[in-house]
Amino acid sequence: MKKALLIGMFLIATGVCWVWYSMNDLTPVSSTTNIVSVELQADSSCRLIVGNPSKGYNSTKTESFDSPSCSKLKEGDELTYRYLNEGKYLYIVSINKESTKDPLTGVITKMIERDGYFYIHVISPAFGKETFPIGKKNWEKLNIRSNITFYLDHWNHNIELL
């Protein structure tokens, strides 16, 4: 009877862990919107008022970016950006569908291969902790604790090493 109870508890714990693991999305979230206004800061950062189509046609929201591409932004531009570290850091992917290739740097803390797809966990003083998809050729070249410099391209694409 005790063995059956232990096996049952083990199966329940395994099921809970499997559900938690499968619910974690390894891909950062992306958004595309139009810029309503730009406020440049002295330290290559900027505050933007952008359209918020999820709330309605004329709705806007304010977003802050720390990016070399801030100086290129102007009212009316189409902006694609990704939320990193659960939205604590915003990365400008493209302006008017042209990739910015702003460099990101960090240290690889973990490497994961799941169902033929490859991911790396990176810690950076700029954006914190994040997981990125990476191509197999690049994944094979890297090691845990390696410094890495890369940029992000379009939604759900692998990172590009610099």
Coordinates of N, CA, C and O in Angstrom, one line a residue:
M1 N 0.8 -1.2 0.0 CA 0.0 0.0 0.0 C 0.9 1.3 0.0 O 0.6 2.2 -0.7
K2 N 2.0 1.2 0.8 CA 2.8 2.4 0.9 C 3.6 2.6 -0.5 O 3.8 3.7 -0.9
K3 N 3.9 1.5 -1.1 CA 4.6 1.6 -2.4 C 3.7 2.2 -3.5 O 4.1 3.1 -4.2
A4 N 2.4 1.8 -3.4 CA 1.4 2.4 -4.4 C 1.2 3.9 -4.1 O 1.1 4.7 -5.1
L5 N 1.2 4.3 -2.9 CA 1.1 5.7 -2.5 C 2.3 6.5 -3.0 O 2.2 7.6 -3.5
L6 N 3.5 6.0 -2.8 CA 4.7 6.6 -3.2 C 4.8 6.8 -4.7 O 5.1 7.8 -5.3
I7 N 4.4 5.7 -5.4 CA 4.4 5.7 -6.9 C 3.4 6.8 -7.4 O 3.6 7.5 -8.3
G8 N 2.2 6.8 -6.8 CA 1.2 7.8 -7.1 C 1.6 9.2 -6.9 O 1.4 10.1 -7.8
M9 N 2.3 9.5 -5.8 CA 2.8 10.8 -5.5 C 3.9 11.2 -6.5 O 3.9 12.3 -7.0
F10 N 4.7 10.2 -6.8 CA 5.8 10.5 -7.8 C 5.2 10.8 -9.2 O 5.6 11.8 -9.9
L11 N 4.2 10.1 -9.6 CA 3.5 10.4 -10.9 C 2.8 11.7 -10.9 O 2.9 12.4 -11.9
I12 N 2.2 12.1 -9.8 CA 1.6 13.4 -9.7 C 2.6 14.5 -9.8 O 2.5 15.5 -10.5
A13 N 3.7 14.4 -9.0 CA 4.8 15.4 -9.1 C 5.4 15.5 -10.5 O 5.7 16.6 -11.0
T14 N 5.6 14.3 -11.1 CA 6.1 14.3 -12.5 C 5.2 15.0 -13.4 O 5.6 15.8 -14.3
G15 N 3.9 14.8 -13.3 CA 2.9 15.4 -14.2 C 2.9 16.9 -14.0 O 2.8 17.7 -14.9
V16 N 3.0 17.4 -12.7 CA 3.0 18.8 -12.4 C 4.2 19.5 -13.0 O 4.2 20.5 -13.7
C17 N 5.4 18.8 -12.9 CA 6.6 19.3 -13.5 C 6.5 19.4 -15.0 O 7.0 20.4 -15.6
W18 N 6.0 18.4 -15.6 CA 5.8 18.3 -17.1 C 4.9 19.5 -17.6 O 5.2 20.1 -18.5
V19 N 3.8 19.7 -16.9 CA 2.9 20.8 -17.3 C 3.6 22.1 -17.1 O 3.5 23.0 -18.0
W20 N 4.3 22.3 -16.0 CA 5.0 23.6 -15.8 C 6.0 23.8 -16.9 O 6.2 24.9 -17.5
Y21 N 6.8 22.8 -17.2 CA 7.9 22.9 -18.2 C 7.3 23.2 -19.6 O 7.8 24.0 -20.3
S22 N 6.2 22.5 -20.0 CA 5.6 22.7 -21.3 C 4.9 24.0 -21.4 O 4.7 24.5 -22.5
M23 N 4.5 24.7 -20.3 CA 3.9 26.0 -20.4 C 4.9 27.1 -20.5 O 4.5 28.2 -20.9
N24 N 6.1 26.9 -20.2 CA 7.2 27.9 -20.4 C 7.5 28.1 -21.8 O 7.9 27.2 -22.5
D25 N 7.2 29.3 -22.4 CA 7.5 29.6 -23.8 C 9.0 30.1 -23.9 O 9.4 31.0 -23.2
L26 N 9.8 29.4 -24.7 CA 11.2 29.7 -24.8 C 11.4 30.9 -25.8 O 12.6 31.3 -26.0
T27 N 10.4 31.4 -26.4 CA 10.6 32.4 -27.4 C 10.0 33.8 -26.9 O 8.9 33.8 -26.4
P28 N 10.8 34.9 -27.0 CA 10.4 36.2 -26.5 C 9.2 36.6 -27.4 O 9.0 36.2 -28.5
V29 N 8.4 37.6 -26.8 CA 7.2 38.1 -27.5 C 7.6 39.4 -28.3 O 8.5 40.1 -28.0
S30 N 7.0 39.5 -29.5 CA 7.3 40.6 -30.4 C 6.0 41.5 -30.6 O 4.9 41.0 -30.5
S31 N 6.2 42.7 -31.0 CA 5.1 43.6 -31.4 C 5.5 44.5 -32.5 O 6.7 44.9 -32.6
T32 N 4.6 44.8 -33.4 CA 4.8 45.8 -34.5 C 3.7 46.9 -34.4 O 2.6 46.6 -34.2
T33 N 4.2 48.1 -34.4 CA 3.3 49.2 -34.3 C 3.8 50.5 -35.0 O 5.0 50.5 -35.4
N34 N 3.1 51.6 -35.0 CA 3.5 52.8 -35.6 C 3.9 53.8 -34.5 O 3.2 53.8 -33.5
I35 N 4.9 54.6 -34.8 CA 5.3 55.6 -33.8 C 4.5 56.9 -33.9 O 4.3 57.4 -35.0
V36 N 4.0 57.3 -32.8 CA 3.2 58.6 -32.7 C 4.1 59.7 -32.4 O 4.0 60.8 -33.0
S37 N 5.0 59.6 -31.4 CA 6.0 60.6 -31.1 C 7.2 60.0 -30.5 O 7.2 58.9 -30.0
V38 N 8.4 60.8 -30.6 CA 9.7 60.3 -30.2 C 10.2 61.4 -29.2 O 10.3 62.5 -29.6
E39 N 10.7 60.9 -28.1 CA 11.4 61.8 -27.2 C 12.8 61.2 -26.9 O 12.9 60.2 -26.2
L40 N 13.9 61.8 -27.5 CA 15.2 61.3 -27.4 C 15.8 61.7 -26.0 O 15.6 62.8 -25.6
Q41 N 16.6 60.8 -25.4 CA 17.3 61.1 -24.2 C 18.8 61.3 -24.5 O 19.2 60.9 -25.6
A42 N 19.5 61.8 -23.6 CA 20.9 62.1 -23.8 C 21.8 60.8 -23.9 O 22.9 60.8 -24.5
D43 N 21.4 59.7 -23.3 CA 22.2 58.5 -23.2 C 21.8 57.4 -24.2 O 21.9 56.2 -23.9
S44 N 21.5 57.8 -25.4 CA 21.0 56.9 -26.5 C 19.8 56.0 -26.2 O 19.6 55.0 -26.7
S45 N 19.0 56.6 -25.3 CA 17.7 55.9 -25.0 C 16.6 56.9 -25.5 O 16.9 58.0 -25.8
C46 N 15.4 56.3 -25.5 CA 14.3 57.2 -26.0 C 13.0 56.7 -25.4 O 12.9 55.5 -25.0
R47 N 12.0 57.6 -25.3 CA 10.7 57.2 -24.9 C 9.8 57.5 -26.1 O 9.8 58.6 -26.7
L48 N 9.0 56.5 -26.4 CA 8.1 56.6 -27.6 C 6.7 56.5 -27.2 O 6.3 55.7 -26.3
I49 N 5.8 57.2 -27.9 CA 4.4 57.0 -27.8 C 4.1 56.2 -29.1 O 4.4 56.7 -30.2
V50 N 3.5 55.0 -28.9 CA 3.3 54.1 -30.1 C 1.8 53.8 -30.1 O 1.1 53.8 -29.1
G51 N 1.3 53.4 -31.3 CA 0.0 52.9 -31.4 C -0.2 51.6 -30.6 O 0.7 50.8 -30.5
N52 N -1.4 51.4 -30.0 CA -1.7 50.2 -29.3 C -3.0 49.6 -29.9 O -4.1 49.7 -29.4
P53 N -2.8 48.9 -31.0 CA -4.0 48.3 -31.7 C -4.8 47.3 -30.9 O -6.0 47.2 -31.2
S54 N -4.2 46.7 -29.9 CA -5.0 45.7 -29.1 C -6.1 46.4 -28.3 O -7.0 45.8 -27.9
K55 N -5.9 47.7 -28.0 CA -6.9 48.5 -27.2 C -7.8 49.3 -28.1 O -8.8 49.9 -27.6
G56 N -7.6 49.4 -29.4 CA -8.4 50.2 -30.2 C -7.7 51.0 -31.3 O -6.4 51.2 -31.2
Y57 N -8.4 51.5 -32.2 CA -7.7 52.2 -33.4 C -6.9 53.4 -32.9 O -5.8 53.6 -33.4
N58 N -7.4 54.3 -32.1 CA -6.7 55.5 -31.7 C -6.0 55.4 -30.3 O -5.5 56.4 -29.8
S59 N -5.9 54.2 -29.8 CA -5.2 54.0 -28.5 C -3.7 54.0 -28.7 O -3.2 53.6 -29.7
T60 N -3.0 54.6 -27.7 CA -1.6 54.6 -27.6 C -1.0 54.1 -26.3 O -1.8 54.0 -25.3
K61 N 0.3 53.9 -26.3 CA 1.0 53.5 -25.1 C 2.4 54.1 -25.2 O 2.9 54.3 -26.2
T62 N 3.0 54.2 -24.0 CA 4.4 54.7 -24.0 C 5.4 53.6 -23.7 O 5.1 52.7 -22.9
E63 N 6.4 53.5 -24.5 CA 7.5 52.5 -24.4 C 8.8 53.2 -24.3 O 9.0 54.2 -24.9
S64 N 9.7 52.6 -23.5 CA 11.1 53.1 -23.4 C 12.1 52.1 -23.9 O 12.0 50.9 -23.7
F65 N 13.1 52.6 -24.7 CA 14.1 51.8 -25.3 C 15.5 52.4 -25.0 O 15.7 53.6 -24.9
D66 N 16.5 51.5 -24.8 CA 17.9 51.9 -24.7 C 18.6 51.3 -25.9 O 18.9 50.1 -25.8
S67 N 18.7 52.0 -26.9 CA 19.2 51.5 -28.2 C 19.9 52.5 -29.0 O 19.5 53.7 -29.1
P68 N 21.0 52.1 -29.7 CA 21.6 53.0 -30.7 C 20.7 53.5 -31.8 O 20.9 54.5 -32.4
S69 N 19.7 52.7 -32.1 CA 18.7 53.0 -33.1 C 17.7 54.1 -32.8 O 16.9 54.5 -33.6
C70 N 17.7 54.5 -31.5 CA 16.7 55.6 -31.1 C 16.9 56.8 -32.0 O 15.9 57.5 -32.3
S71 N 18.2 57.2 -32.3 CA 18.4 58.4 -33.1 C 17.8 58.3 -34.5 O 17.6 59.3 -35.1
K72 N 17.5 57.1 -35.0 CA 17.0 57.0 -36.3 C 15.4 57.0 -36.4 O 14.8 57.1 -37.4
L73 N 14.8 57.0 -35.2 CA 13.3 57.0 -35.1 C 12.7 58.3 -35.4 O 13.2 59.3 -35.0
K74 N 11.5 58.3 -36.1 CA 10.8 59.5 -36.3 C 9.3 59.2 -36.3 O 8.9 58.0 -36.5
E75 N 8.5 60.2 -36.2 CA 7.0 60.0 -36.1 C 6.6 59.3 -37.4 O 7.0 59.6 -38.5
G76 N 5.7 58.3 -37.3 CA 5.1 57.6 -38.4 C 5.8 56.4 -38.8 O 5.3 55.6 -39.6
D77 N 7.0 56.2 -38.3 CA 7.8 54.9 -38.6 C 7.1 53.7 -38.1 O 6.4 53.8 -37.1
E78 N 7.2 52.6 -38.9 CA 6.7 51.3 -38.4 C 7.8 50.7 -37.6 O 9.0 50.5 -38.0
L79 N 7.5 50.3 -36.3 CA 8.5 49.8 -35.4 C 8.2 48.4 -35.0 O 7.1 48.1 -34.6
T80 N 9.2 47.5 -35.1 CA 9.0 46.1 -34.6 C 10.0 45.9 -33.5 O 11.2 46.3 -33.6
Y81 N 9.5 45.5 -32.3 CA 10.4 45.3 -31.2 C 10.0 44.0 -30.4 O 8.9 43.5 -30.6
R82 N 11.0 43.5 -29.6 CA 10.8 42.3 -28.9 C 10.9 42.6 -27.4 O 11.7 43.4 -27.0
Y83 N 10.1 42.0 -26.6 CA 10.1 42.1 -25.2 C 11.1 41.0 -24.7 O 10.9 39.8 -24.9
L84 N 12.1 41.4 -23.9 CA 13.1 40.5 -23.3 C 12.9 40.6 -21.8 O 12.5 41.6 -21.3
N85 N 13.3 39.5 -21.2 CA 13.2 39.4 -19.7 C 11.8 39.8 -19.2 O 11.7 40.6 -18.3
E86 N 10.8 39.1 -19.8 CA 9.4 39.3 -19.4 C 9.0 40.8 -19.5 O 8.3 41.3 -18.7
G87 N 9.5 41.5 -20.5 CA 9.1 42.8 -20.8 C 9.8 43.9 -20.1 O 9.6 45.1 -20.2
K88 N 10.9 43.5 -19.3 CA 11.7 44.5 -18.6 C 12.7 45.2 -19.5 O 13.2 46.3 -19.2
Y89 N 12.9 44.7 -20.7 CA 13.9 45.3 -21.6 C 13.2 45.2 -23.0 O 12.8 44.1 -23.4
L90 N 13.2 46.2 -23.8 CA 12.6 46.2 -25.1 C 13.7 46.4 -26.1 O 14.6 47.3 -26.0
Y91 N 13.8 45.5 -27.1 CA 14.8 45.5 -28.1 C 14.2 45.9 -29.5 O 13.2 45.3 -29.9
I92 N 14.7 46.9 -30.2 CA 14.2 47.3 -31.5 C 14.8 46.3 -32.5 O 16.0 46.3 -32.7
V93 N 13.9 45.6 -33.2 CA 14.2 44.6 -34.2 C 14.4 45.3 -35.5 O 15.4 45.1 -36.3
S94 N 13.4 46.1 -35.9 CA 13.4 46.8 -37.2 C 12.7 48.1 -37.2 O 11.7 48.3 -36.4
I95 N 13.1 49.0 -38.1 CA 12.4 50.2 -38.4 C 12.0 50.2 -39.8 O 12.8 50.0 -40.7
N96 N 10.7 50.4 -40.1 CA 10.2 50.3 -41.4 C 10.6 49.0 -42.2 O 11.1 49.1 -43.3
K97 N 10.6 47.9 -41.4 CA 10.9 46.6 -42.0 C 12.4 46.4 -42.3 O 12.8 45.4 -42.9
E98 N 13.3 47.3 -41.9 CA 14.7 47.2 -42.1 C 15.3 46.9 -40.8 O 15.2 47.6 -39.8
S99 N 16.0 45.7 -40.7 CA 16.6 45.3 -39.5 C 17.6 46.3 -38.9 O 18.5 46.8 -39.7
T100 N 17.6 46.5 -37.6 CA 18.5 47.5 -37.0 C 19.9 46.8 -36.7 O 20.9 47.5 -36.7
K101 N 19.9 45.5 -36.4 CA 21.1 44.8 -36.1 C 21.8 45.4 -34.9 O 23.1 45.4 -34.8
D102 N 21.1 46.0 -33.9 CA 21.7 46.5 -32.7 C 22.3 45.3 -31.9 O 21.6 44.3 -31.6
P103 N 23.6 45.4 -31.5 CA 24.2 44.3 -30.9 C 23.7 44.1 -29.4 O 23.5 45.1 -28.7
L104 N 23.6 42.9 -29.0 CA 23.3 42.5 -27.6 C 24.5 41.6 -27.2 O 25.0 40.8 -28.0
T105 N 24.9 41.7 -25.9 CA 26.0 40.9 -25.4 C 25.6 40.3 -24.1 O 24.7 40.8 -23.4
G106 N 26.2 39.1 -23.8 CA 25.9 38.4 -22.6 C 26.7 37.2 -22.5 O 27.7 37.0 -23.2
V107 N 26.4 36.4 -21.4 CA 27.2 35.2 -21.2 C 26.2 34.0 -21.2 O 25.1 34.1 -20.7
I108 N 26.6 32.9 -21.9 CA 25.7 31.8 -22.0 C 25.7 31.0 -20.7 O 26.8 30.7 -20.2
T109 N 24.5 30.7 -20.2 CA 24.5 30.0 -18.9 C 23.9 28.6 -19.1 O 24.1 27.7 -18.2
K110 N 23.2 28.3 -20.2 CA 22.6 27.0 -20.4 C 22.4 26.8 -21.9 O 22.1 27.8 -22.6
M111 N 22.6 25.6 -22.3 CA 22.3 25.2 -23.7 C 21.3 24.1 -23.8 O 21.4 23.1 -23.1
I112 N 20.2 24.3 -24.6 CA 19.1 23.3 -24.6 C 18.9 22.8 -26.0 O 18.8 23.6 -26.9
E113 N 18.7 21.5 -26.2 CA 18.2 20.9 -27.4 C 16.9 20.2 -27.2 O 16.8 19.4 -26.3
R114 N 15.8 20.7 -27.9 CA 14.5 20.1 -27.6 C 13.8 19.9 -29.0 O 13.6 20.8 -29.7
D115 N 13.5 18.6 -29.3 CA 12.8 18.3 -30.5 C 13.5 18.8 -31.8 O 12.8 19.3 -32.7
G116 N 14.8 18.8 -31.8 CA 15.5 19.2 -33.0 C 15.7 20.8 -33.0 O 16.3 21.2 -34.0
Y117 N 15.2 21.5 -32.0 CA 15.5 22.9 -32.0 C 16.5 23.2 -30.9 O 16.6 22.5 -29.9
F118 N 17.2 24.3 -31.1 CA 18.3 24.6 -30.2 C 18.1 26.0 -29.5 O 17.7 26.9 -30.2
Y119 N 18.4 26.1 -28.2 CA 18.2 27.3 -27.5 C 19.4 27.6 -26.6 O 20.0 26.6 -26.1
I120 N 19.6 28.8 -26.3 CA 20.6 29.2 -25.3 C 20.0 30.2 -24.3 O 19.2 31.0 -24.6
H121 N 20.4 30.0 -23.0 CA 20.0 30.9 -22.0 C 21.2 31.9 -21.9 O 22.3 31.5 -21.8
V122 N 20.9 33.2 -21.9 CA 21.9 34.2 -21.8 C 21.6 35.2 -20.7 O 20.4 35.6 -20.5
I123 N 22.6 35.6 -19.9 CA 22.5 36.6 -18.9 C 23.3 37.8 -19.3 O 24.5 37.6 -19.8
S124 N 22.7 39.0 -19.2 CA 23.3 40.2 -19.7 C 23.1 41.3 -18.7 O 21.9 41.4 -18.1
P125 N 24.0 42.2 -18.4 CA 23.7 43.3 -17.6 C 22.7 44.3 -18.2 O 22.0 45.0 -17.5
A126 N 22.6 44.2 -19.5 CA 21.6 45.1 -20.2 C 20.2 44.6 -20.1 O 19.3 45.4 -19.7
F127 N 19.9 43.4 -20.4 CA 18.5 42.9 -20.5 C 18.2 41.8 -19.4 O 17.1 41.4 -19.4
G128 N 19.2 41.3 -18.7 CA 18.9 40.3 -17.6 C 19.0 38.9 -18.2 O 19.8 38.7 -19.1
K129 N 18.1 38.0 -17.8 CA 18.1 36.6 -18.3 C 17.1 36.5 -19.4 O 16.0 37.0 -19.3
E130 N 17.5 35.7 -20.4 CA 16.6 35.4 -21.5 C 17.0 34.2 -22.3 O 18.2 33.8 -22.2
T131 N 16.1 33.6 -22.9 CA 16.4 32.4 -23.7 C 16.1 32.7 -25.2 O 15.1 33.3 -25.5
F132 N 17.1 32.3 -26.1 CA 17.0 32.6 -27.5 C 17.1 31.4 -28.3 O 17.9 30.5 -28.0
P133 N 16.4 31.3 -29.5 CA 16.6 30.2 -30.4 C 17.9 30.4 -31.2 O 18.2 31.6 -31.4
I134 N 18.6 29.4 -31.5 CA 19.8 29.5 -32.3 C 20.0 28.3 -33.2 O 19.4 27.2 -33.0
G135 N 20.6 28.6 -34.4 CA 20.8 27.5 -35.4 C 21.8 26.5 -34.9 O 22.6 26.8 -34.0
K136 N 21.7 25.3 -35.4 CA 22.5 24.2 -34.9 C 24.0 24.4 -35.2 O 24.8 24.1 -34.3
K137 N 24.3 25.0 -36.3 CA 25.8 25.3 -36.6 C 26.4 26.2 -35.6 O 27.5 26.0 -35.1
N138 N 25.6 27.3 -35.2 CA 26.1 28.2 -34.2 C 26.1 27.6 -32.8 O 27.0 27.8 -32.0
W139 N 25.1 26.8 -32.6 CA 25.0 26.1 -31.3 C 26.2 25.2 -31.0 O 26.7 25.1 -29.9
E140 N 26.6 24.5 -32.1 CA 27.8 23.6 -31.9 C 29.1 24.4 -31.7 O 30.0 23.8 -31.1
K141 N 29.2 25.6 -32.1 CA 30.4 26.4 -31.9 C 30.5 27.0 -30.5 O 31.6 27.4 -30.1
L142 N 29.4 27.1 -29.7 CA 29.3 27.8 -28.5 C 29.5 26.8 -27.3 O 29.3 25.6 -27.4
N143 N 29.9 27.4 -26.1 CA 30.1 26.7 -24.9 C 29.4 27.5 -23.8 O 29.2 28.7 -23.8
I144 N 29.0 26.7 -22.7 CA 28.5 27.4 -21.5 C 29.6 28.3 -21.0 O 30.8 27.9 -21.0
R145 N 29.2 29.4 -20.5 CA 30.1 30.5 -19.9 C 30.8 31.3 -21.0 O 31.7 32.0 -20.7
S146 N 30.5 31.0 -22.3 CA 31.1 31.8 -23.4 C 30.4 33.2 -23.4 O 29.2 33.3 -23.2
N147 N 31.2 34.2 -23.7 CA 30.6 35.5 -24.0 C 30.1 35.5 -25.4 O 30.7 34.8 -26.3
I148 N 29.0 36.2 -25.7 CA 28.3 36.1 -27.0 C 27.9 37.5 -27.3 O 27.4 38.3 -26.5
T149 N 28.0 37.9 -28.6 CA 27.5 39.1 -29.2 C 26.6 38.7 -30.3 O 27.1 38.0 -31.2
F150 N 25.4 39.3 -30.4 CA 24.4 38.8 -31.4 C 23.4 39.9 -31.6 O 23.4 40.9 -30.9
Y151 N 22.6 39.7 -32.6 CA 21.4 40.6 -32.8 C 20.2 39.7 -33.0 O 20.3 38.6 -33.4
L152 N 19.0 40.3 -32.8 CA 17.8 39.6 -33.0 C 17.2 40.1 -34.4 O 17.2 41.2 -34.7
D153 N 16.6 39.1 -35.1 CA 16.0 39.4 -36.3 C 14.5 39.2 -36.1 O 14.0 39.5 -35.1
H154 N 13.8 38.8 -37.1 CA 12.3 38.7 -37.1 C 11.8 37.7 -36.1 O 12.6 36.8 -35.7
W155 N 10.5 37.8 -35.8 CA 9.9 36.9 -34.8 C 10.1 35.5 -35.1 O 10.0 35.0 -36.2
N156 N 10.5 34.7 -34.1 CA 10.7 33.3 -34.1 C 11.8 32.8 -35.0 O 11.9 31.7 -35.4
H157 N 12.7 33.7 -35.4 CA 13.9 33.4 -36.1 C 15.1 33.2 -35.2 O 15.1 33.7 -34.1
N158 N 16.1 32.4 -35.6 CA 17.3 32.3 -34.7 C 18.0 33.6 -34.6 O 18.0 34.4 -35.5
I159 N 18.8 33.7 -33.5 CA 19.6 34.9 -33.3 C 20.7 34.8 -34.3 O 21.1 33.7 -34.8
E160 N 21.3 36.0 -34.6 CA 22.4 36.1 -35.6 C 23.7 36.5 -34.8 O 23.6 37.5 -34.1
L161 N 24.7 35.7 -34.9 CA 26.0 36.0 -34.2 C 26.7 37.1 -34.9 O 26.7 37.2 -36.1
L162 N 27.4 38.0 -34.1 CA 28.2 39.0 -34.7 C 29.7 38.7 -34.5 O 30.1 38.0 -33.6

